[in-house]
CSV table of C-alpha atoms in Angstrom, one decimal:
chain,number,residue,atom,x,y,z
A,1,MET,CA,-115.6,-92.8,-135.7
A,2,ASN,CA,-112.6,-90.7,-134.6
A,3,ASP,CA,-109.3,-92.3,-133.4
A,4,TYR,CA,-109.9,-91.3,-129.7
A,5,ILE,CA,-110.9,-94.3,-127.6
A,6,LEU,CA,-111.5,-92.1,-124.5
A,7,GLU,CA,-112.5,-88.4,-124.0
A,8,MET,CA,-113.1,-86.7,-120.7
A,9,ARG,CA,-114.7,-83.3,-121.2
A,10,GLY,CA,-115.1,-80.4,-118.8
A,11,VAL,CA,-114.5,-82.5,-115.7
A,12,THR,CA,-114.9,-80.8,-112.4
A,13,LYS,CA,-114.7,-82.5,-109.0
A,14,GLU,CA,-115.4,-80.6,-105.8
A,15,PHE,CA,-114.9,-81.8,-102.3
A,16,PRO,CA,-116.1,-79.7,-99.3
A,17,GLY,CA,-114.1,-76.5,-99.5
A,18,VAL,CA,-111.8,-77.8,-102.3
A,19,ARG,CA,-112.0,-77.9,-106.1
A,20,ALA,CA,-109.7,-80.8,-106.9
A,21,LEU,CA,-110.5,-80.6,-110.7
A,22,ASP,CA,-111.5,-77.5,-112.5
A,23,ASN,CA,-113.0,-78.0,-116.0
A,24,VAL,CA,-110.2,-80.4,-117.2
A,25,ASN,CA,-110.1,-82.3,-120.5
A,26,LEU,CA,-108.4,-85.5,-121.6
A,27,LYS,CA,-108.3,-87.2,-125.0
A,28,ILE,CA,-106.6,-90.6,-125.5
A,29,ARG,CA,-105.9,-92.2,-128.9
A,30,LYS,CA,-106.6,-95.9,-129.3
A,31,GLY,CA,-103.5,-98.3,-129.0
A,32,THR,CA,-101.2,-95.6,-127.6
A,33,VAL,CA,-99.3,-94.9,-124.4
A,34,HIS,CA,-100.5,-91.6,-123.1
A,35,ALA,CA,-98.6,-90.0,-120.1
A,36,LEU,CA,-100.4,-88.0,-117.4
A,37,MET,CA,-98.0,-85.6,-115.8
A,38,GLY,CA,-98.1,-83.2,-112.9
A,39,GLU,CA,-97.0,-82.7,-109.3
A,40,ASN,CA,-98.7,-84.6,-106.5
A,41,GLY,CA,-102.0,-82.8,-106.0
A,42,ALA,CA,-102.2,-81.7,-109.7
A,43,GLY,CA,-105.4,-83.8,-110.1
A,44,LYS,CA,-104.1,-86.9,-112.0
A,45,SER,CA,-105.3,-89.5,-109.5
A,46,THR,CA,-108.6,-87.6,-108.9
A,47,LEU,CA,-109.3,-87.7,-112.6
A,48,MET,CA,-108.5,-91.4,-112.9
A,49,LYS,CA,-110.8,-92.1,-109.9
A,50,CYS,CA,-113.6,-90.3,-111.7
A,51,LEU,CA,-112.9,-92.5,-114.8
A,52,LEU,CA,-113.0,-95.6,-112.6
A,53,GLY,CA,-116.2,-94.6,-110.8
A,54,ILE,CA,-114.5,-94.3,-107.4
A,55,TYR,CA,-115.5,-90.6,-107.4
A,56,SER,CA,-118.6,-89.1,-109.1
A,57,MET,CA,-117.9,-86.0,-111.1
A,58,THR,CA,-119.4,-82.7,-110.1
A,59,GLU,CA,-119.6,-81.7,-113.7
A,60,GLY,CA,-118.4,-83.1,-117.0
A,61,GLU,CA,-118.8,-86.1,-119.3
A,62,ILE,CA,-117.0,-89.3,-120.4
A,63,LEU,CA,-117.0,-90.7,-123.9
A,64,LEU,CA,-115.7,-94.2,-124.5
A,65,LYS,CA,-115.5,-95.3,-128.1
A,66,ASP,CA,-117.6,-92.3,-129.1
A,67,LYS,CA,-120.4,-93.2,-126.7
A,68,LYS,CA,-121.3,-91.2,-123.6
A,69,VAL,CA,-121.0,-93.5,-120.6
A,70,ASN,CA,-122.1,-93.2,-116.9
A,71,ILE,CA,-119.4,-94.9,-114.8
A,72,ARG,CA,-121.1,-95.3,-111.4
A,73,ASP,CA,-118.5,-97.7,-109.8
A,74,THR,CA,-115.4,-99.8,-110.4
A,75,ILE,CA,-117.5,-102.8,-111.6
A,76,THR,CA,-119.1,-100.6,-114.3
A,77,ALA,CA,-115.6,-99.4,-115.3
A,78,LEU,CA,-114.3,-103.0,-115.5
A,79,ASN,CA,-117.4,-104.1,-117.5
A,80,LEU,CA,-116.7,-101.2,-119.9
A,81,GLY,CA,-113.0,-102.4,-120.3
A,82,ILE,CA,-111.1,-100.1,-118.0
A,83,SER,CA,-108.7,-101.4,-115.4
A,84,MET,CA,-106.0,-99.9,-113.2
A,85,ILE,CA,-102.7,-100.7,-111.6
A,86,HIS,CA,-102.7,-98.6,-108.4
A,87,GLN,CA,-99.5,-96.9,-107.1
A,88,GLU,CA,-100.2,-98.1,-103.6
A,89,LEU,CA,-100.2,-101.9,-103.4
A,90,ASN,CA,-103.7,-103.3,-102.5
A,91,THR,CA,-102.7,-106.9,-101.8
A,92,VAL,CA,-104.1,-109.4,-99.4
A,93,ASN,CA,-100.8,-110.6,-97.9
A,94,GLU,CA,-102.2,-113.7,-96.2
A,95,ARG,CA,-103.6,-115.1,-99.5
A,96,THR,CA,-101.8,-116.6,-102.5
A,97,VAL,CA,-100.9,-115.0,-105.7
A,98,THR,CA,-103.7,-116.9,-107.4
A,99,GLN,CA,-106.3,-115.7,-104.8
A,100,ASN,CA,-105.1,-112.1,-105.1
A,101,ILE,CA,-105.4,-112.1,-108.9
A,102,TRP,CA,-109.0,-113.4,-109.0
A,103,LEU,CA,-110.2,-111.8,-105.7
A,104,GLY,CA,-113.9,-111.0,-106.0
A,105,ARG,CA,-114.3,-112.7,-109.4
A,106,GLU,CA,-113.4,-116.3,-108.6
A,107,PRO,CA,-114.6,-118.9,-111.2
A,108,LEU,CA,-117.3,-121.3,-110.0
A,109,LYS,CA,-117.7,-125.0,-110.8
A,110,SER,CA,-120.7,-126.1,-112.9
A,111,ASN,CA,-122.9,-126.2,-109.8
A,112,LYS,CA,-122.5,-122.4,-109.5
A,113,ILE,CA,-121.8,-122.8,-105.7
A,114,MET,CA,-118.3,-124.1,-105.2
A,115,LEU,CA,-115.1,-122.3,-106.3
A,116,ASP,CA,-113.2,-123.8,-109.1
A,117,HIS,CA,-109.7,-123.8,-107.6
A,118,LYS,CA,-108.2,-125.9,-110.3
A,119,ARG,CA,-109.3,-123.6,-113.1
A,120,MET,CA,-108.3,-120.5,-111.1
A,121,LYS,CA,-104.8,-121.9,-110.6
A,122,GLU,CA,-104.5,-123.0,-114.3
A,123,ASP,CA,-105.6,-119.5,-115.5
A,124,THR,CA,-103.1,-117.9,-113.2
A,125,LYS,CA,-100.3,-120.1,-114.4
A,126,GLU,CA,-101.2,-119.4,-118.1
A,127,LEU,CA,-101.4,-115.6,-117.4
A,128,LEU,CA,-98.0,-115.5,-115.6
A,129,GLU,CA,-96.4,-117.6,-118.4
A,130,ARG,CA,-97.9,-115.4,-121.1
A,131,LEU,CA,-96.4,-112.3,-119.3
A,132,HIS,CA,-93.1,-114.1,-118.7
A,133,MET,CA,-93.4,-113.6,-115.0
A,134,ASP,CA,-91.4,-116.1,-112.9
A,135,ILE,CA,-93.8,-116.1,-109.9
A,136,ASP,CA,-95.2,-119.1,-108.1
A,137,PRO,CA,-99.1,-119.0,-108.2
A,138,ASP,CA,-99.2,-120.7,-104.8
A,139,ALA,CA,-96.8,-118.3,-103.1
A,140,LYS,CA,-98.2,-116.2,-100.3
A,141,MET,CA,-98.3,-112.5,-101.3
A,142,GLY,CA,-96.7,-111.5,-98.0
A,143,ASP,CA,-93.7,-113.6,-98.7
A,144,LEU,CA,-92.9,-111.8,-102.0
A,145,THR,CA,-90.7,-108.8,-102.5
A,146,VAL,CA,-92.3,-105.5,-103.1
A,147,ALA,CA,-91.2,-105.7,-106.7
A,148,LYS,CA,-92.9,-109.1,-107.3
A,149,MET,CA,-96.0,-107.8,-105.5
A,150,GLN,CA,-96.0,-105.0,-108.1
A,151,MET,CA,-95.7,-107.5,-110.9
A,152,VAL,CA,-98.7,-109.5,-109.6
A,153,GLU,CA,-100.7,-106.3,-109.5
A,154,ILE,CA,-99.7,-105.6,-113.1
A,155,ALA,CA,-100.8,-109.2,-114.1
A,156,LYS,CA,-104.1,-108.7,-112.3
A,157,ALA,CA,-104.9,-105.5,-114.2
A,158,ILE,CA,-104.1,-107.2,-117.5
A,159,SER,CA,-106.2,-110.3,-116.6
A,160,TYR,CA,-109.3,-108.2,-117.1
A,161,ASN,CA,-108.6,-108.1,-120.8
A,162,ALA,CA,-109.3,-104.4,-120.7
A,163,ASP,CA,-109.3,-102.0,-123.6
A,164,VAL,CA,-107.8,-99.2,-121.4
A,165,VAL,CA,-105.3,-99.9,-118.7
A,166,ILE,CA,-104.3,-97.1,-116.2
A,167,MET,CA,-100.8,-97.6,-114.8
A,168,ASP,CA,-100.1,-95.4,-111.8
A,169,GLU,CA,-96.3,-95.4,-110.9
A,170,PRO,CA,-96.0,-99.0,-112.0
A,171,THR,CA,-92.2,-99.1,-111.9
A,172,SER,CA,-91.7,-97.5,-108.4
A,173,ALA,CA,-90.7,-100.8,-106.8
A,174,LEU,CA,-89.2,-102.6,-109.9
A,175,THR,CA,-85.6,-103.4,-110.7
A,176,GLU,CA,-84.1,-102.2,-114.0
A,177,THR,CA,-84.6,-105.7,-115.5
A,178,GLU,CA,-88.2,-105.8,-114.3
A,179,VAL,CA,-88.8,-102.3,-115.8
A,180,LYS,CA,-87.5,-103.5,-119.2
A,181,HIS,CA,-89.8,-106.5,-118.8
A,182,LEU,CA,-92.8,-104.2,-118.1
A,183,PHE,CA,-92.0,-102.1,-121.1
A,184,GLY,CA,-92.0,-105.3,-123.2
A,185,ILE,CA,-95.5,-106.1,-121.8
A,186,ILE,CA,-96.7,-102.6,-122.7
A,187,GLU,CA,-95.4,-103.0,-126.3
A,188,SER,CA,-97.3,-106.3,-126.7
A,189,LEU,CA,-100.4,-104.7,-125.3
A,190,LYS,CA,-100.1,-101.9,-127.8
A,191,LYS,CA,-99.9,-104.4,-130.7
A,192,ASN,CA,-103.2,-105.8,-129.5
A,193,ASN,CA,-104.7,-102.3,-129.6
A,194,VAL,CA,-104.8,-101.9,-125.8
A,195,THR,CA,-104.5,-98.3,-124.7
A,196,ILE,CA,-102.3,-97.3,-121.7
A,197,ILE,CA,-102.7,-94.3,-119.5
A,198,TYR,CA,-99.3,-93.9,-117.9
A,199,ILE,CA,-98.6,-91.9,-114.7
A,200,SER,CA,-95.0,-91.6,-113.6
A,201,HIS,CA,-92.6,-89.1,-112.0
A,202,LYS,CA,-89.7,-90.7,-113.8
A,203,MET,CA,-89.1,-88.4,-116.8
A,204,GLU,CA,-86.9,-90.8,-118.7
A,205,GLU,CA,-89.8,-93.4,-118.8
A,206,ILE,CA,-92.1,-90.9,-120.4
A,207,PHE,CA,-89.7,-90.1,-123.3
A,208,LYS,CA,-89.0,-93.9,-123.7
A,209,ILE,CA,-92.5,-95.4,-124.0
A,210,CYS,CA,-95.1,-92.7,-124.4
A,211,GLU,CA,-96.5,-91.2,-127.7
A,212,GLU,CA,-98.4,-88.3,-126.1
A,213,VAL,CA,-98.4,-86.3,-122.9
A,214,THR,CA,-101.1,-84.4,-121.0
A,215,VAL,CA,-100.0,-82.0,-118.2
A,216,PHE,CA,-102.1,-80.9,-115.2
A,217,ARG,CA,-101.3,-78.3,-112.5
A,218,ASP,CA,-103.3,-77.4,-109.4
A,219,GLY,CA,-106.4,-79.3,-110.7
A,220,LYS,CA,-106.3,-77.5,-114.1
A,221,TYR,CA,-105.5,-78.7,-117.6
A,222,VAL,CA,-102.3,-77.1,-118.8
A,223,GLY,CA,-101.8,-78.8,-122.2
A,224,SER,CA,-101.3,-81.9,-124.4
A,225,ASP,CA,-98.8,-82.6,-127.2
A,226,LYS,CA,-96.8,-85.4,-128.8
A,227,VAL,CA,-93.9,-86.5,-126.7
A,228,GLU,CA,-91.3,-85.5,-129.3
A,229,ASN,CA,-92.4,-81.9,-128.9
A,230,PHE,CA,-91.3,-81.9,-125.2
A,231,ASP,CA,-87.9,-81.9,-123.5
A,232,ILE,CA,-87.4,-82.3,-119.8
A,233,ASP,CA,-87.1,-78.6,-119.1
A,234,LYS,CA,-90.3,-77.8,-120.9
A,235,LEU,CA,-92.2,-80.6,-119.2
A,236,ILE,CA,-91.0,-79.5,-115.7
A,237,THR,CA,-91.9,-75.9,-116.4
A,238,MET,CA,-95.4,-76.9,-117.5
A,239,MET,CA,-95.8,-79.1,-114.4
A,240,VAL,CA,-94.6,-76.8,-111.7
A,241,GLY,CA,-95.2,-73.4,-113.3
A,242,ARG,CA,-91.6,-72.4,-112.8
A,243,GLU,CA,-88.1,-73.5,-113.9
A,244,LEU,CA,-86.3,-75.9,-111.5
A,245,ASN,CA,-82.7,-74.8,-111.9
A,246,GLU,CA,-81.7,-76.4,-108.6
A,247,MET,CA,-83.0,-80.0,-108.8
A,248,PHE,CA,-80.1,-81.1,-106.5
A,249,PRO,CA,-79.4,-78.0,-104.3
A,250,LYS,CA,-76.2,-79.5,-102.8
A,251,ILE,CA,-74.5,-77.3,-100.2
A,252,ASP,CA,-70.7,-77.8,-99.8
A,253,CYS,CA,-70.7,-78.6,-96.1
A,254,GLU,CA,-67.8,-78.7,-93.7
A,255,ILE,CA,-67.0,-82.3,-93.1
A,256,GLY,CA,-66.2,-83.0,-89.5
A,257,GLU,CA,-65.1,-85.9,-87.3
A,258,THR,CA,-66.2,-89.5,-87.8
A,259,LEU,CA,-69.5,-90.2,-86.0
A,260,LEU,CA,-70.1,-93.8,-87.3
A,261,LYS,CA,-67.5,-96.5,-88.1
A,262,VAL,CA,-68.6,-99.9,-89.4
A,263,GLU,CA,-66.0,-102.7,-89.6
A,264,ASN,CA,-66.6,-106.0,-91.4
A,265,LEU,CA,-70.3,-106.0,-90.7
A,266,SER,CA,-72.2,-109.1,-91.9
A,267,SER,CA,-75.8,-110.4,-91.7
A,268,GLU,CA,-76.1,-113.9,-92.8
A,269,GLY,CA,-78.0,-114.3,-96.1
A,270,ALA,CA,-78.0,-110.5,-96.7
A,271,PHE,CA,-74.5,-109.0,-96.9
A,272,ASN,CA,-70.9,-109.7,-95.9
A,273,ASN,CA,-67.9,-107.7,-94.6
A,274,VAL,CA,-69.1,-104.2,-95.2
A,275,SER,CA,-66.8,-101.5,-93.8
A,276,PHE,CA,-67.1,-97.7,-94.0
A,277,GLU,CA,-67.0,-94.4,-92.0
A,278,LEU,CA,-69.6,-91.7,-91.8
A,279,LYS,CA,-68.6,-88.2,-90.9
A,280,LYS,CA,-70.4,-85.2,-89.4
A,281,GLY,CA,-71.9,-83.0,-92.2
A,282,GLU,CA,-71.5,-85.7,-94.8
A,283,ILE,CA,-74.1,-87.3,-97.1
A,284,LEU,CA,-72.9,-90.8,-97.9
A,285,GLY,CA,-74.9,-92.2,-100.8
A,286,PHE,CA,-75.6,-96.0,-100.9
A,287,ALA,CA,-75.8,-97.1,-104.5
A,288,GLY,CA,-76.4,-100.5,-106.2
A,289,LEU,CA,-79.0,-102.4,-108.0
A,290,VAL,CA,-82.1,-103.5,-106.2
A,291,GLY,CA,-81.3,-106.5,-104.0
A,292,ALA,CA,-77.6,-105.5,-103.6
A,293,GLY,CA,-78.1,-105.4,-99.8
A,294,ARG,CA,-78.1,-101.6,-99.2
A,295,THR,CA,-81.3,-101.5,-97.1
A,296,GLU,CA,-80.2,-104.6,-95.1
A,297,VAL,CA,-77.0,-102.8,-94.1
A,298,ALA,CA,-79.0,-99.8,-92.9
A,299,GLU,CA,-81.5,-102.1,-91.0
A,300,THR,CA,-78.6,-103.9,-89.3
A,301,ILE,CA,-77.0,-100.6,-88.2
A,302,PHE,CA,-80.4,-99.5,-86.8
A,303,GLY,CA,-81.0,-102.7,-84.9
A,304,MET,CA,-83.8,-104.0,-87.1
A,305,ARG,CA,-81.8,-106.9,-88.4
A,306,THR,CA,-79.4,-109.2,-86.5
A,307,LYS,CA,-75.7,-108.9,-87.3
A,308,THR,CA,-73.8,-112.1,-87.5
A,309,SER,CA,-70.3,-110.5,-87.3
A,310,GLY,CA,-68.5,-107.2,-87.4
A,311,ASP,CA,-68.4,-104.1,-85.2
A,312,ILE,CA,-70.1,-100.7,-85.0
A,313,TYR,CA,-68.5,-97.7,-83.4
A,314,VAL,CA,-70.5,-94.5,-82.5
A,315,ASN,CA,-68.3,-91.5,-81.6
A,316,GLY,CA,-65.4,-93.9,-81.3
A,317,GLU,CA,-67.2,-96.2,-78.8
A,318,LYS,CA,-67.9,-99.8,-79.7
A,319,THR,CA,-71.6,-100.2,-79.7
A,320,ASP,CA,-73.9,-103.3,-79.9
A,321,ILE,CA,-77.3,-102.0,-81.2
A,322,LYS,CA,-79.8,-104.8,-80.8
A,323,ASN,CA,-83.0,-103.0,-81.5
A,324,PRO,CA,-84.4,-99.6,-82.8
A,325,ASN,CA,-84.9,-98.3,-79.3
A,326,MET,CA,-81.2,-98.6,-78.6
A,327,ALA,CA,-80.5,-96.9,-82.0
A,328,LEU,CA,-82.7,-94.0,-81.0
A,329,GLN,CA,-80.9,-93.7,-77.7
A,330,LYS,CA,-77.6,-93.5,-79.7
A,331,ARG,CA,-79.3,-90.6,-81.7
A,332,PHE,CA,-79.9,-92.6,-84.9
A,333,PHE,CA,-83.0,-92.4,-86.9
A,334,LEU,CA,-84.1,-94.4,-90.0
A,335,LEU,CA,-86.7,-93.2,-92.6
A,336,PRO,CA,-87.8,-96.5,-94.2
A,337,GLU,CA,-88.0,-97.3,-97.9
A,338,ASP,CA,-91.8,-98.1,-97.9
A,339,ARG,CA,-93.6,-95.1,-96.5
A,340,LYS,CA,-97.0,-96.8,-96.4
A,341,LYS,CA,-95.9,-100.1,-94.9
A,342,ASN,CA,-93.2,-99.0,-92.4
A,343,GLY,CA,-93.4,-95.3,-92.1
A,344,ILE,CA,-96.7,-93.4,-91.8
A,345,ILE,CA,-99.6,-94.6,-89.7
A,346,PRO,CA,-102.5,-93.9,-92.1
A,347,ALA,CA,-105.3,-93.7,-89.7
A,348,LEU,CA,-103.6,-91.1,-87.4
A,349,SER,CA,-103.4,-87.4,-87.9
A,350,VAL,CA,-100.4,-85.4,-89.1
A,351,MET,CA,-99.8,-84.3,-85.5
A,352,LYS,CA,-99.7,-87.8,-84.1
A,353,ASN,CA,-97.5,-89.0,-87.0
A,354,ILE,CA,-95.0,-86.3,-86.3
A,355,THR,CA,-94.8,-86.8,-82.5
A,356,ILE,CA,-95.3,-90.6,-82.1
A,357,ALA,CA,-91.5,-91.5,-81.9
A,358,ASN,CA,-90.9,-88.9,-79.2
A,359,MET,CA,-93.8,-89.4,-76.8
A,360,GLY,CA,-91.4,-89.6,-73.8
A,361,LYS,CA,-90.9,-85.9,-74.2
A,362,TYR,CA,-94.6,-85.2,-73.7
A,363,VAL,CA,-95.4,-87.4,-70.8
A,364,LYS,CA,-95.4,-86.0,-67.2
A,365,GLY,CA,-96.6,-88.7,-64.8
A,366,LEU,CA,-99.7,-90.1,-66.4
A,367,ILE,CA,-100.6,-86.9,-68.3
A,368,LEU,CA,-99.7,-86.0,-71.9
A,369,ASN,CA,-98.7,-82.4,-72.6
A,370,TYR,CA,-101.0,-81.8,-75.6
A,371,LYS,CA,-100.1,-78.1,-75.7
A,372,LEU,CA,-96.4,-79.0,-76.3
A,373,ILE,CA,-97.4,-81.7,-78.8
A,374,LYS,CA,-99.4,-79.2,-80.8
A,375,LYS,CA,-96.7,-76.5,-80.6
A,376,ASP,CA,-94.0,-78.9,-81.8
A,377,SER,CA,-96.2,-80.2,-84.7
A,378,LYS,CA,-97.0,-76.7,-85.8
A,379,ASP,CA,-93.4,-75.6,-85.6
A,380,TYR,CA,-92.2,-78.4,-87.8
A,381,ILE,CA,-95.0,-78.1,-90.3
A,382,LYS,CA,-93.9,-74.5,-90.7
A,383,LYS,CA,-90.2,-75.2,-90.6
A,384,ILE,CA,-90.1,-77.8,-93.4
A,385,ASN,CA,-93.1,-76.5,-95.3
A,386,ILE,CA,-95.6,-79.4,-94.9
A,387,LYS,CA,-98.7,-78.7,-96.9
A,388,THR,CA,-101.6,-79.9,-94.8
A,389,PRO,CA,-105.1,-78.3,-94.0
A,390,SER,CA,-104.4,-78.7,-90.3
A,391,ILE,CA,-102.4,-80.7,-87.7
A,392,ASP,CA,-105.5,-82.9,-87.3
A,393,THR,CA,-105.7,-84.0,-91.0
A,394,LEU,CA,-105.2,-87.7,-91.5
A,395,ILE,CA,-101.8,-88.3,-93.0
A,396,GLN,CA,-103.2,-90.7,-95.6
A,397,SER,CA,-104.9,-87.7,-97.3
A,398,LEU,CA,-101.6,-85.9,-97.9
A,399,SER,CA,-99.5,-86.2,-101.1
A,400,GLY,CA,-96.5,-88.5,-101.1
A,401,GLY,CA,-94.0,-85.6,-100.8
A,402,ASN,CA,-95.8,-84.2,-97.8
A,403,GLN,CA,-96.0,-87.6,-96.1
A,404,GLN,CA,-92.3,-87.9,-96.5
A,405,LYS,CA,-91.8,-84.5,-94.9
A,406,VAL,CA,-93.9,-85.6,-91.9
A,407,LEU,CA,-91.5,-88.5,-91.5
A,408,VAL,CA,-88.6,-86.1,-91.7
A,409,ALA,CA,-90.3,-84.0,-89.0
A,410,ARG,CA,-90.7,-87.1,-86.9
A,411,ALA,CA,-87.0,-87.9,-87.2
A,412,LEU,CA,-85.9,-84.4,-86.4
A,413,LEU,CA,-87.9,-84.3,-83.2
A,414,THR,CA,-85.8,-87.1,-81.8
A,415,LYS,CA,-82.7,-84.8,-82.3
A,416,PRO,CA,-80.7,-87.4,-84.3
A,417,ASP,CA,-77.0,-87.0,-85.0
A,418,ILE,CA,-77.1,-89.8,-87.7
A,419,LEU,CA,-80.0,-89.9,-90.2
A,420,ILE,CA,-80.5,-92.9,-92.5
A,421,ILE,CA,-82.9,-92.1,-95.4
A,422,ASP,CA,-84.0,-95.0,-97.6
A,423,GLU,CA,-85.3,-94.0,-101.1
A,424,PRO,CA,-86.1,-90.4,-99.9
A,425,THR,CA,-88.0,-89.4,-103.1
A,426,ARG,CA,-89.6,-92.6,-104.2
A,427,GLY,CA,-93.0,-91.9,-105.8
A,428,ILE,CA,-92.7,-88.2,-105.2
A,429,ASP,CA,-93.2,-85.5,-107.9
A,430,VAL,CA,-90.5,-83.3,-109.3
A,431,GLY,CA,-91.3,-80.2,-107.3
A,432,ALA,CA,-91.4,-82.1,-104.0
A,433,LYS,CA,-88.2,-83.9,-104.8
A,434,SER,CA,-86.4,-80.6,-105.0
A,435,GLU,CA,-87.8,-79.6,-101.6
A,436,ILE,CA,-86.7,-82.9,-100.0
A,437,HIS,CA,-83.2,-82.6,-101.5
A,438,SER,CA,-82.9,-79.1,-100.2
A,439,LEU,CA,-84.0,-80.3,-96.8
A,440,ILE,CA,-81.5,-83.1,-96.7
A,441,THR,CA,-78.5,-80.8,-97.7
A,442,LYS,CA,-79.6,-78.3,-95.0
A,443,LEU,CA,-79.5,-81.0,-92.4
A,444,ALA,CA,-76.0,-81.9,-93.5
A,445,GLU,CA,-75.1,-78.2,-93.2
A,446,GLN,CA,-76.3,-78.3,-89.6
A,447,GLY,CA,-73.8,-81.1,-88.9
A,448,LYS,CA,-76.1,-84.2,-89.3
A,449,ALA,CA,-74.4,-87.3,-90.7
A,450,ILE,CA,-76.6,-88.7,-93.4
A,451,ILE,CA,-76.8,-92.1,-95.1
A,452,MET,CA,-78.9,-91.8,-98.3
A,453,ILE,CA,-80.0,-95.0,-100.0
A,454,SER,CA,-81.3,-94.3,-103.5
A,455,SER,CA,-82.0,-96.3,-106.7
A,456,GLU,CA,-82.0,-93.1,-108.7
A,457,MET,CA,-78.6,-92.4,-110.2
A,458,PRO,CA,-79.1,-88.6,-110.7
A,459,GLU,CA,-80.0,-88.3,-107.0
A,460,ILE,CA,-77.0,-90.3,-105.9
A,461,LEU,CA,-74.6,-88.3,-108.1
A,462,GLY,CA,-76.3,-84.9,-107.3
A,463,MET,CA,-76.5,-85.3,-103.5
A,464,SER,CA,-73.7,-87.4,-102.2
A,465,ASP,CA,-70.3,-86.4,-100.9
A,466,ARG,CA,-69.1,-90.0,-101.3
A,467,ILE,CA,-70.9,-93.0,-102.8
A,468,LEU,CA,-70.7,-96.5,-101.3
A,469,VAL,CA,-71.6,-99.1,-104.0
A,470,MET,CA,-72.8,-102.6,-103.3
A,471,TYR,CA,-73.2,-105.7,-105.5
A,472,GLU,CA,-75.0,-108.9,-104.3
A,473,GLY,CA,-74.3,-108.3,-100.6
A,474,LYS,CA,-70.7,-107.1,-101.0
A,475,LEU,CA,-69.1,-103.7,-100.9
A,476,THR,CA,-67.5,-103.1,-104.2
A,477,GLY,CA,-66.2,-99.6,-103.8
A,478,ILE,CA,-66.5,-96.1,-102.2
A,479,ILE,CA,-66.2,-93.3,-104.7
A,480,ASP,CA,-65.5,-89.6,-104.0
A,481,ARG,CA,-68.0,-87.1,-105.4
A,482,LYS,CA,-65.3,-85.6,-107.7
A,483,GLU,CA,-64.6,-89.0,-109.4
A,484,ALA,CA,-68.2,-90.2,-109.5
A,485,THR,CA,-70.0,-90.5,-112.9
A,486,GLN,CA,-72.9,-92.7,-113.9
A,487,GLU,CA,-70.5,-95.0,-115.8
A,488,VAL,CA,-68.2,-95.4,-112.8
A,489,VAL,CA,-71.0,-96.1,-110.3
A,490,MET,CA,-72.6,-98.7,-112.7
A,491,ARG,CA,-69.3,-100.5,-113.1
A,492,TYR,CA,-69.1,-101.0,-109.4
A,493,ALA,CA,-72.8,-101.8,-109.1
A,494,THR,CA,-72.4,-104.6,-111.7
A,495,ASN,CA,-69.0,-105.8,-110.3
A,496,ARG,CA,-67.2,-104.9,-113.5
A,497,MET,CA,-64.5,-102.6,-112.2
């Protein structure tokens, strides 16, 4: 028996008019963490869906523990010892943590008819304690933070006692402490000979926890090697087929007059006494650890959250923004942190997602001007390089980077002066990140005033003119770009100035 627990050979997957995978190979050693790398659309998720039985392969074969297997569906995959933590959370928010973990495989009492709720809860408690997760088994999923929902999904995947666990962007919503916790879980799984297939756009994670890397590009296999034989530049070049010399293509824009002034703004239970100014042509980065209150400040400014005290001035005029409609009238726009939950409308087309916030422009009497809707959609698709088969394509079928560009197009159609962008490149591949960064800095060059909230330090340092730092709901400092380093920002973010 060789030391490969899993081999996928010559896998091809065709959809009508599209070859998503073209004769790709993957070999995974037992008890290792193996990274799958590539831009969105490279074929990583499609290959994993073939492995899980979600898709049937057009060509190719799968060997598990040296035996050829036919994985017809996800139940077959689970029975063979393969489980997955999906990038997009698949939780049932009205049910408890316990019910979510055992959904579809609830234990029965001895009569084989009634659910054994007591055993299910005890098993959940034991699982969470074993993984050192401080989560209430009886908590409703919808009441948890996104980070804790992600941890529950991790616990669920591990509960299958699988030999192979696929982790697709498992840290996208986790705090730094939770990421370290997950890495500890991965180490303990490795000691028990569990194999991890790890998909992430965060380069530093790959070099920290993975032994081997396989790279895909445009549905084709590019190469595999031990992680020590890569550096970031080599990995990026393999992924995108070109060198990315301008990851943060910041343009030095002319900074103009103050468009937004915030004085002693507070929202009870979220943050207190936050004051700052935002100028025309400026990118003001919001930094801080997850939970610092950055998003809550943005939501209060945009009218999504009630302020308990403080003042907001727009163009020098004191303004009381009570809801998002008022914010839009004041020429604000907010791109939310969670694209899936609060941004895109998955069941609608790209065209409808682009134009939905600006429908007043297209209504004449009781008639919609579809000609203008189509024209605006096509103009913005071309202007900001949205990769989509057509304007009628469902947005849920696009990559994360292109979904984010659709939201940017939606924002720009409202002609905002002030743009708030929360985690602009979360879950987006390295090539799309560069495009989004370029788009943001061009908007600043056009005179837009931009608040950019980001948990990624290189993004904050590379894109911001000034950096506002928060810690546990308090503003700890505002740092000029010239003085900003990772060490300085982290001192403010941990309140150790």
